[in-house]
Steps between C-alpha positions, in 0.01 A plus 500: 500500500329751289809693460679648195887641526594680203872515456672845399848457388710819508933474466647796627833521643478638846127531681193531290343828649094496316414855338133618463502418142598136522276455783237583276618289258470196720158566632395549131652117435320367810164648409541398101589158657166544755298545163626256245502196744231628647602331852317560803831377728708696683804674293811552704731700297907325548843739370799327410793726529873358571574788731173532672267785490471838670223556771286781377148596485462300170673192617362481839102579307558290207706229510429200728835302530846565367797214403880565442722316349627330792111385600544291136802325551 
């Protein structure tokens, strides 16, 4: 389907709100990831946080698909 998800785990205990700094931090790990494998497929970007994560401007830019706990079990 010409589709990668890359899976960001985070454990907090209460909902995950995403700073400026880590959002950087993930978009560094998605392009190092773009350049090693050097795919030409589609990278959707998928945070795994028990609680859920807050809806900000780095969330709603960044991140293409969030899973709680409950969506695991």
């Amino acid at each position: 389907d010409q589709v990668i998800n890359l899976f960001e785990i985070k454990f907090y205990n209460d909902i995950y709100t995403i700073s400026k700094s880590y959002s950087a931090s993930l978009r560094s790990k998605r392009r190092v990831f773009q350049n090693v494998t050097q795919t030409q497929k589609q990278i959707f970007l998928v945070l795994i946080a028990p609680f859920g994560v807050a809806n900000n401007e780095y969330r709603m830019d960044l991140v293409d698909e969030v899973l709680e706990l409950g969506d695991l079990f």
